[in-house]
PDB file of C-alpha atoms in Angstrom:
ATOM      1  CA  UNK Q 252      82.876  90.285  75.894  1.00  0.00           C
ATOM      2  CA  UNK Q 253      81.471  92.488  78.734  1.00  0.00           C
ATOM      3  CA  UNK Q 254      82.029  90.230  81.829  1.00  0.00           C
ATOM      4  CA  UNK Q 255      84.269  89.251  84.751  1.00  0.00           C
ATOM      5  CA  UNK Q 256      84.883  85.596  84.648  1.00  0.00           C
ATOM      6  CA  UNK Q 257      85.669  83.477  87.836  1.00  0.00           C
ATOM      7  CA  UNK Q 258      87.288  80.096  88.320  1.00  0.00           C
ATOM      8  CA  UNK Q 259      86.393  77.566  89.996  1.00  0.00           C
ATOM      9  CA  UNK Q 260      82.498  78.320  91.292  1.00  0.00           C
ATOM     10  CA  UNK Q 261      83.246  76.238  93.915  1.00  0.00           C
ATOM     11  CA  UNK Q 262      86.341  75.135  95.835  1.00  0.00           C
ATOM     12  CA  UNK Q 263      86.083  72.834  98.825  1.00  0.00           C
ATOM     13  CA  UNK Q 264      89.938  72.578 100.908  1.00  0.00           C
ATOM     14  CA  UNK Q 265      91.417  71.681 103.938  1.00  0.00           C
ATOM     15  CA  UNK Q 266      93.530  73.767 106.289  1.00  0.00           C
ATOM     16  CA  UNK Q 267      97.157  72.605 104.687  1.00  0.00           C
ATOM     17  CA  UNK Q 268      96.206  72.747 101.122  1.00  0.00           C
ATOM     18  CA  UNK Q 269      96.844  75.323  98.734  1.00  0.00           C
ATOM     19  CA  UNK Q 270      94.837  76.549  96.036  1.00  0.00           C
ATOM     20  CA  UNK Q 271      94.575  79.508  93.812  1.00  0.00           C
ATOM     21  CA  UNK Q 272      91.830  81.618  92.617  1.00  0.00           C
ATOM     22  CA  UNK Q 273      91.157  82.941  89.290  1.00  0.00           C
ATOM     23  CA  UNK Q 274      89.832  85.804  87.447  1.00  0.00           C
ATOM     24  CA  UNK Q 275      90.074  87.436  84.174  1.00  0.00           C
ATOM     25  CA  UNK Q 276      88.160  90.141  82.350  1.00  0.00           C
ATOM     26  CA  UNK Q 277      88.840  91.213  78.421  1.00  0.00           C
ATOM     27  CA  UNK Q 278      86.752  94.462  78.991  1.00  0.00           C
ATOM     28  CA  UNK Q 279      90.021  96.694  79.157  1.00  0.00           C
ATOM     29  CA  UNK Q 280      89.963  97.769  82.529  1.00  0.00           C
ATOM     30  CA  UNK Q 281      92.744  99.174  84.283  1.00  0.00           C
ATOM     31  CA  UNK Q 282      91.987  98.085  87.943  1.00  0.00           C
ATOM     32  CA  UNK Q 283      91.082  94.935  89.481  1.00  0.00           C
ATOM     33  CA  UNK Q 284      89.972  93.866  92.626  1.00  0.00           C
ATOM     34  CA  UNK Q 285      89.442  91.054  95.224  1.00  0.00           C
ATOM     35  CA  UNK Q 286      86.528  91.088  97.690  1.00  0.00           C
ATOM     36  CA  UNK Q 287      85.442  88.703 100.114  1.00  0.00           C
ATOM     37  CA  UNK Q 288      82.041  88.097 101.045  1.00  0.00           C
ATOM     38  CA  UNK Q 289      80.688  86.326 104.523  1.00  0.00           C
ATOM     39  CA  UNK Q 290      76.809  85.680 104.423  1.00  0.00           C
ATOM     40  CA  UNK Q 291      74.646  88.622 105.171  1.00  0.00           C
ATOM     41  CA  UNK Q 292      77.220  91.138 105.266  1.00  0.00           C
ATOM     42  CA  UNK Q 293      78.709  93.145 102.638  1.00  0.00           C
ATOM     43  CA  UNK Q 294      81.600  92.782 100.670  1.00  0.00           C
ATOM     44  CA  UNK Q 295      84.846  93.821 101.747  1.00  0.00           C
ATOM     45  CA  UNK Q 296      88.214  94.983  99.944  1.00  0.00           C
ATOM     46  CA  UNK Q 297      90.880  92.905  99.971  1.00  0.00           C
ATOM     47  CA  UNK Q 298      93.137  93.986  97.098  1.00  0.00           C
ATOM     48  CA  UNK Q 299      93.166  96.546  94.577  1.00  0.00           C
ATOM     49  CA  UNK Q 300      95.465  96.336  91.651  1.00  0.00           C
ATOM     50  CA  UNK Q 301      95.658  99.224  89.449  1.00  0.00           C
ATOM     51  CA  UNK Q 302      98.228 100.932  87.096  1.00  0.00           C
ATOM     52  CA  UNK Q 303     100.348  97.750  87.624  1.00  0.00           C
ATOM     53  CA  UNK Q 304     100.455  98.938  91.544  1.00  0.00           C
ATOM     54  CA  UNK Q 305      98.899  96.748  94.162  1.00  0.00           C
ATOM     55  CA  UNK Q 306      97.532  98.063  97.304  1.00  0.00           C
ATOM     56  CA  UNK Q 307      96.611  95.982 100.092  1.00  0.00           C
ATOM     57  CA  UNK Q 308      94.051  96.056 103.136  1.00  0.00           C
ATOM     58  CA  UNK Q 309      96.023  95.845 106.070  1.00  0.00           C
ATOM     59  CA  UNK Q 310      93.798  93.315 107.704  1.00  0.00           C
ATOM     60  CA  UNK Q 311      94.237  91.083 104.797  1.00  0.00           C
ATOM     61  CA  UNK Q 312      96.202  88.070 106.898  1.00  0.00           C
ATOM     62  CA  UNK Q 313      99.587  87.207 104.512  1.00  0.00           C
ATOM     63  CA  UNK Q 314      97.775  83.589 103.716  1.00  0.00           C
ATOM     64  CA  UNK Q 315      96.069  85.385 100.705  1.00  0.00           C
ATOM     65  CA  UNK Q 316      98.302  86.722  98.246  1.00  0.00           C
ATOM     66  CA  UNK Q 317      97.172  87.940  95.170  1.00  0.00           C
ATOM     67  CA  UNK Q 318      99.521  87.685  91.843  1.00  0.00           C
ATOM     68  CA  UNK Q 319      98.443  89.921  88.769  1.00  0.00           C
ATOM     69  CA  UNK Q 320     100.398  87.815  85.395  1.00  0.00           C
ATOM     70  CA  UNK Q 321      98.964  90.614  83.108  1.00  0.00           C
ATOM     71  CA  UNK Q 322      96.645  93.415  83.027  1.00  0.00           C
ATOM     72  CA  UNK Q 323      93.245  90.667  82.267  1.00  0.00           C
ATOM     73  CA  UNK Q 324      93.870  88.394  85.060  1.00  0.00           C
ATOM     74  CA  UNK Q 325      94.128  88.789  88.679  1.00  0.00           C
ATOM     75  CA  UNK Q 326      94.880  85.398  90.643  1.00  0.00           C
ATOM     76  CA  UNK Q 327      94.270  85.105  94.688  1.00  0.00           C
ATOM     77  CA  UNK Q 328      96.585  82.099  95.824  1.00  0.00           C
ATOM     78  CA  UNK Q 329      95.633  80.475  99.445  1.00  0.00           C
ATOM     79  CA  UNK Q 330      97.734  78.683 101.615  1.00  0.00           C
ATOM     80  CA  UNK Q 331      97.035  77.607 105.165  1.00  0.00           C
ATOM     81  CA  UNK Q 332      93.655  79.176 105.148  1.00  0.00           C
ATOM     82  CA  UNK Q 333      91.256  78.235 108.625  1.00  0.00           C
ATOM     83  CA  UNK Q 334      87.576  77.721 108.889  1.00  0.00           C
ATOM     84  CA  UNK Q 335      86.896  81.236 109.254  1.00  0.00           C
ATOM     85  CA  UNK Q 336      88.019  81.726 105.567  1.00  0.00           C
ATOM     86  CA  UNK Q 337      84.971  80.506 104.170  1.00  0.00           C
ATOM     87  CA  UNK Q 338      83.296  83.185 102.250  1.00  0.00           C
ATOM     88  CA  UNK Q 339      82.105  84.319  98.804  1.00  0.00           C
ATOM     89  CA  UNK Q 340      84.823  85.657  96.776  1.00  0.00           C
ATOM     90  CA  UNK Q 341      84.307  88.226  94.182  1.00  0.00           C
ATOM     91  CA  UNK Q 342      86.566  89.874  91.867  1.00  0.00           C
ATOM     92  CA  UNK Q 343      85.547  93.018  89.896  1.00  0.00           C
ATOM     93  CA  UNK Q 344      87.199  95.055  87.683  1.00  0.00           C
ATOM     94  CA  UNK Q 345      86.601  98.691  86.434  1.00  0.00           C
ATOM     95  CA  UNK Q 346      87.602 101.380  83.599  1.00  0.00           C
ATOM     96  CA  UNK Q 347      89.449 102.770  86.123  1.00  0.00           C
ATOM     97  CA  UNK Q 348      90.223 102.519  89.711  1.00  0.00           C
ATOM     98  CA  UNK Q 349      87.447 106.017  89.878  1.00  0.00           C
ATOM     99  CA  UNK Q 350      85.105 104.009  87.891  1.00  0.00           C
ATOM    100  CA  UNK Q 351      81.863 101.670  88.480  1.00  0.00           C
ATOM    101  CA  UNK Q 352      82.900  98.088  89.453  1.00  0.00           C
ATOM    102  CA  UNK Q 353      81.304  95.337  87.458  1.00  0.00           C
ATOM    103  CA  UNK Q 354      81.530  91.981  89.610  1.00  0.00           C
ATOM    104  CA  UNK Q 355      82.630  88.368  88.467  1.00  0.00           C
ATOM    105  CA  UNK Q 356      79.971  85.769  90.209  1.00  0.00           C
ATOM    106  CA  UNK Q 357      82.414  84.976  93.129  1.00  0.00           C
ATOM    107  CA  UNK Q 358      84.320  81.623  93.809  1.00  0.00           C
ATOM    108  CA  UNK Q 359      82.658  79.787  96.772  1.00  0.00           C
ATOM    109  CA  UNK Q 360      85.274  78.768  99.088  1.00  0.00           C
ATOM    110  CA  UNK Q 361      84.439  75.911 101.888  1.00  0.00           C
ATOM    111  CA  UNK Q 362      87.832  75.234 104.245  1.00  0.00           C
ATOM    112  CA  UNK Q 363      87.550  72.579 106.197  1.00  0.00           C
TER     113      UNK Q 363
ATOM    114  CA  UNK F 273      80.486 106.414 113.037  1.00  0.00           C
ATOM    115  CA  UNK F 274      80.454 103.855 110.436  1.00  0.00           C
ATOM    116  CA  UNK F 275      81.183 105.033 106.884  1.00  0.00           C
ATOM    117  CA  UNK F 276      77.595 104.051 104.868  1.00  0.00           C
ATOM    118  CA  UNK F 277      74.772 103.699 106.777  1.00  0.00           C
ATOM    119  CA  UNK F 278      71.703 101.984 105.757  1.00  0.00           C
ATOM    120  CA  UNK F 279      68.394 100.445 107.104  1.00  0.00           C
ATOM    121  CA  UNK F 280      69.041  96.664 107.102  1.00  0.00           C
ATOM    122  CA  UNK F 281      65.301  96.060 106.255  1.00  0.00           C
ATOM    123  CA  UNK F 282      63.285  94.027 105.492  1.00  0.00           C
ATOM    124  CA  UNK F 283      61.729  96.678 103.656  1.00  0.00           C
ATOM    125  CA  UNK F 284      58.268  94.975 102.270  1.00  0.00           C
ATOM    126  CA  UNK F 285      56.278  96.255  99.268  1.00  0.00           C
ATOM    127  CA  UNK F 286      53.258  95.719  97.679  1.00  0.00           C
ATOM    128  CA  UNK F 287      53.665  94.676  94.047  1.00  0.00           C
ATOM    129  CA  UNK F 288      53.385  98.238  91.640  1.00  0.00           C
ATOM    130  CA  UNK F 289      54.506 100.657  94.628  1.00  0.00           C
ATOM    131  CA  UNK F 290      57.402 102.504  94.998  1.00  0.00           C
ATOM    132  CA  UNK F 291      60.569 100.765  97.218  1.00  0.00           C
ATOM    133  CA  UNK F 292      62.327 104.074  98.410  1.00  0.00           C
ATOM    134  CA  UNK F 293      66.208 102.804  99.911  1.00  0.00           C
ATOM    135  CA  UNK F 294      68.147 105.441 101.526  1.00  0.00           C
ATOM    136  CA  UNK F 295      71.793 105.668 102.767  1.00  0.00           C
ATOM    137  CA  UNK F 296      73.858 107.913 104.268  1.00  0.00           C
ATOM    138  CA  UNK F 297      77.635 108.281 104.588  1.00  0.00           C
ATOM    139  CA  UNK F 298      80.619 110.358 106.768  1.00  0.00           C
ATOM    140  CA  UNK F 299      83.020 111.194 104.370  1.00  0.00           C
ATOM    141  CA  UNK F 300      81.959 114.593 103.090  1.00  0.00           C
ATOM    142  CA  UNK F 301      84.612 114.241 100.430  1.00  0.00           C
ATOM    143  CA  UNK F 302      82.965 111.391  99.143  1.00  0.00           C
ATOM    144  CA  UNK F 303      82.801 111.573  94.834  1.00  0.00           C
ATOM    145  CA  UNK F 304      81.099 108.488  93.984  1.00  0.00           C
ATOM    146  CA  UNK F 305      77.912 107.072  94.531  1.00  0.00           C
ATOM    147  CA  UNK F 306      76.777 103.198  93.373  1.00  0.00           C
ATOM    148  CA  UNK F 307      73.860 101.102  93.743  1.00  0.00           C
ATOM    149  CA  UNK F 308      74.168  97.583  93.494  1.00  0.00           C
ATOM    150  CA  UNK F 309      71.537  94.814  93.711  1.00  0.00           C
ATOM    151  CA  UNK F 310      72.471  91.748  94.736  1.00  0.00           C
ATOM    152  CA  UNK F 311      70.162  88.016  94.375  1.00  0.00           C
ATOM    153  CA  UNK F 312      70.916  85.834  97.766  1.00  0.00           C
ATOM    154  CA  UNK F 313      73.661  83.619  96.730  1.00  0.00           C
ATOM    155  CA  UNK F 314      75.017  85.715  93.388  1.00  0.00           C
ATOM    156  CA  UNK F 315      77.384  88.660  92.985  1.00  0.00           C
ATOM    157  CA  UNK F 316      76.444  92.374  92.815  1.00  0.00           C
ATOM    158  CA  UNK F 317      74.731  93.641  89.741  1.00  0.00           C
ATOM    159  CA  UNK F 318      75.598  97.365  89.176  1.00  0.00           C
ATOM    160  CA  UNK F 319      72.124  99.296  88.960  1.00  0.00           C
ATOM    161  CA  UNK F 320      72.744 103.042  89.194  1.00  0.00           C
ATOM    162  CA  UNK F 321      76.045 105.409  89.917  1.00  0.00           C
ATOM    163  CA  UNK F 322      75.598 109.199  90.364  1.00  0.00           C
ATOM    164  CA  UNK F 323      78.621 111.629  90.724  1.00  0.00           C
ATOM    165  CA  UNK F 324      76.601 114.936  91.192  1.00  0.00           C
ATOM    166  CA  UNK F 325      73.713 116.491  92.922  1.00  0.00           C
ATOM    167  CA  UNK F 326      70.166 115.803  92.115  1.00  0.00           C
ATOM    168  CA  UNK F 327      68.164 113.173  90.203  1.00  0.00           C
ATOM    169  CA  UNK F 328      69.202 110.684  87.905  1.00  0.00           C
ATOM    170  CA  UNK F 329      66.977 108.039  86.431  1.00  0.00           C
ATOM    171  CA  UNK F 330      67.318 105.047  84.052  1.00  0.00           C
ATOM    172  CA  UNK F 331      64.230 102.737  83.167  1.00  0.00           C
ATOM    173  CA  UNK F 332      62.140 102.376  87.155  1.00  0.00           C
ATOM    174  CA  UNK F 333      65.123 103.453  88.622  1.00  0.00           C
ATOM    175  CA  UNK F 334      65.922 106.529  90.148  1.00  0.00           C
ATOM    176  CA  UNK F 335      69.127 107.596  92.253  1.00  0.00           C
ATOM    177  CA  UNK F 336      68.791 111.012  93.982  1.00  0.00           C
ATOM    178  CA  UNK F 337      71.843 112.745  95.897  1.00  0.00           C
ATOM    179  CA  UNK F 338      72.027 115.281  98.319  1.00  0.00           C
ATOM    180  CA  UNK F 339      75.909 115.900  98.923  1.00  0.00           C
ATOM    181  CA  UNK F 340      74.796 118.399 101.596  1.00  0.00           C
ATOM    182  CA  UNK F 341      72.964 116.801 103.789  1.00  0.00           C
ATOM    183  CA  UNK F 342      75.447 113.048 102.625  1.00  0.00           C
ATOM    184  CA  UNK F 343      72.206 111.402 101.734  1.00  0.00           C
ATOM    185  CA  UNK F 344      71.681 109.232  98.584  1.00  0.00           C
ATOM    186  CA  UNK F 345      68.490 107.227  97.501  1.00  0.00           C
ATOM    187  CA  UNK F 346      67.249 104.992  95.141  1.00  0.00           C
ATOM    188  CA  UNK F 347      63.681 104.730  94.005  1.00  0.00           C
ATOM    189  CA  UNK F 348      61.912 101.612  92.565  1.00  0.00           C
ATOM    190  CA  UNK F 349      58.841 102.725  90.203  1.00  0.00           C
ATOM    191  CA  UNK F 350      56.038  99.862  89.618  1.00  0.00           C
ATOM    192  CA  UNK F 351      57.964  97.199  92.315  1.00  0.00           C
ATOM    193  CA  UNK F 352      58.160  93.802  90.673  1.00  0.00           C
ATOM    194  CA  UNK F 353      58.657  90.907  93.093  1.00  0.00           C
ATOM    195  CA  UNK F 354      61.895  90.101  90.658  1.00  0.00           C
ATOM    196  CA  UNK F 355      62.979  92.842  92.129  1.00  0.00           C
ATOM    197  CA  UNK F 356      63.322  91.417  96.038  1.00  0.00           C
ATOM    198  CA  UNK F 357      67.017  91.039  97.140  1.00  0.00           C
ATOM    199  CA  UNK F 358      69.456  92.992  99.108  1.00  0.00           C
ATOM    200  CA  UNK F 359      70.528  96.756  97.829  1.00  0.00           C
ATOM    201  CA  UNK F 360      74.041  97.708  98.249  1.00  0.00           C
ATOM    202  CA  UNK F 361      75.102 101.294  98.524  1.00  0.00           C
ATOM    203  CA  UNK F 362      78.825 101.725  98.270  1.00  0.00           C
ATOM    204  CA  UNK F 363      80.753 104.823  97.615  1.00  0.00           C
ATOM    205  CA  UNK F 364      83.811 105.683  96.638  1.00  0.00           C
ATOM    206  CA  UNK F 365      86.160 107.574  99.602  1.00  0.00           C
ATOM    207  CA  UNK F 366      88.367 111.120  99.335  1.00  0.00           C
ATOM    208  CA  UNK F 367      91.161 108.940  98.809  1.00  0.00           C
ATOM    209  CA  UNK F 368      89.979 107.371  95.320  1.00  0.00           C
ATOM    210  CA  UNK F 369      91.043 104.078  96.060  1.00  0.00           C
ATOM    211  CA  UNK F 370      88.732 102.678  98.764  1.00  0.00           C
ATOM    212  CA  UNK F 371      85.596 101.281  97.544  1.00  0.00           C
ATOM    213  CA  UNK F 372      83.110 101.492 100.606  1.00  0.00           C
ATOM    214  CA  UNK F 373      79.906  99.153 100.688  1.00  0.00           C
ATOM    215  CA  UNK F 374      76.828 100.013 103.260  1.00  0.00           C
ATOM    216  CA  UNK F 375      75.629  96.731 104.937  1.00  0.00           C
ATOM    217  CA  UNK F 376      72.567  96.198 102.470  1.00  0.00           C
ATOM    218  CA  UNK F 377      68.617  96.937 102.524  1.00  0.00           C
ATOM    219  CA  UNK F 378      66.782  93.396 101.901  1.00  0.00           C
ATOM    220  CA  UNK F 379      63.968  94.664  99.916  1.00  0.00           C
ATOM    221  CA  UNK F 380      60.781  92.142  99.627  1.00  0.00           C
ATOM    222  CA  UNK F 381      58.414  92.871  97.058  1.00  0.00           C
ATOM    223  CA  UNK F 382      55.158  90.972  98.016  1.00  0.00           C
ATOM    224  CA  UNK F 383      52.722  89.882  95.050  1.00  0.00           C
TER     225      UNK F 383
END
């Protein structure tokens, strides 16, 4: 099993709803990560977790919090998201957090 | 200065030339190099990475990097119009935690 799985491929929720992302990989990798994706733009970083450490990028807004259950899955819960949230989100995992990053095929979230 | 630089395209090319995608970057201490390709509407697919100086090549593609002059390339033999979608160069920082994406080249490969 070489891939990076991602549930669900589509989410559609208002602004008082929460929901959770998910995303698991059996490849062994140590590191795990959570991008999101607005159209024509690159990704960017939201959370790396690695070495059972998470790091966070401080422009991340606290409605996204990601929870890591073991070292295969890496969950992004949402609360109280706003229209502006909409985006692609990808998760990708490597070997290690100096390694190649091998991407899920993204969640893609609608908040209404 | 923005951290990866490259030309947001489109780049067009005839079916059987080469595409030639360049980027720059700013952090000298920069490691890592990665090309991605990525379909309009999918994920990025991994294509190349390149951790030293020179030339590497696997199957039509080659990555070149100049750590020098912070220049990296990718080179498309025999352009297939499968090939048209957006190239990602990303990087990996000084800090080995920061995984740094360029905006994208939109390459069009025209039959």
């Amino acid at each position: 099993d070489t891939e990076v799985t991602q549930t669900p491929k589509h989410l559609v929720m208002g602004m008082t709803n929460k929901k959770s992302l998910k995303c698991e990989q059996h490849m062994g990798h140590r590191a795990m990560y959570w991008y999101k994706q607005k159209a024509k733009k690159p990704p960017e970083l939201m959370f790396v977790y690695s070495y059972e450490k998470l790091s966070i990028n401080e422009s991340v807004p606290s409605r996204f919090s990601p929870e890591c259950p073991n070292s295969s899955l890496l969950n992004l819960h949402l609360h109280a998201l706003q229209p502006e949230d909409s985006a692609l989100y990808l998760c990708a995992s490597s070997r290690l957090v100096e390694n190649e990053q091998f991407f899920g095929p993204g969640t893609r979230l609608t908040v209404l | 200065q923005k951290e990866v630089e490259q030309n947001s395209g489109p780049l067009s090319v005839p079916e059987g030339a080469i595409a030639s995608l360049n980027c720059t970057y700013s952090d000298r201490g920069s490691q890592s190099f990665f090309w991605y390709r990525q379909y309009s509407g999918k994920s990025p697919e991994l294509i190349m990475s390149i951790y030293s100086n020179g030339d590497k090549e696997d199957g039509r593609f080659t990555a070149q990097l100049n750590k020098a002059s912070q220049y990296v390339s990718l080179l498309i033999r025999d352009s297939q119009p499968s090939d048209s979608a957006t190239y990602l160069c990303a990087l990996r920082d000084n800090y080995g935690q920061n995984f740094v994406f360029g905006p994208g080249t939109r390459l069009s490969v025209l039959p």
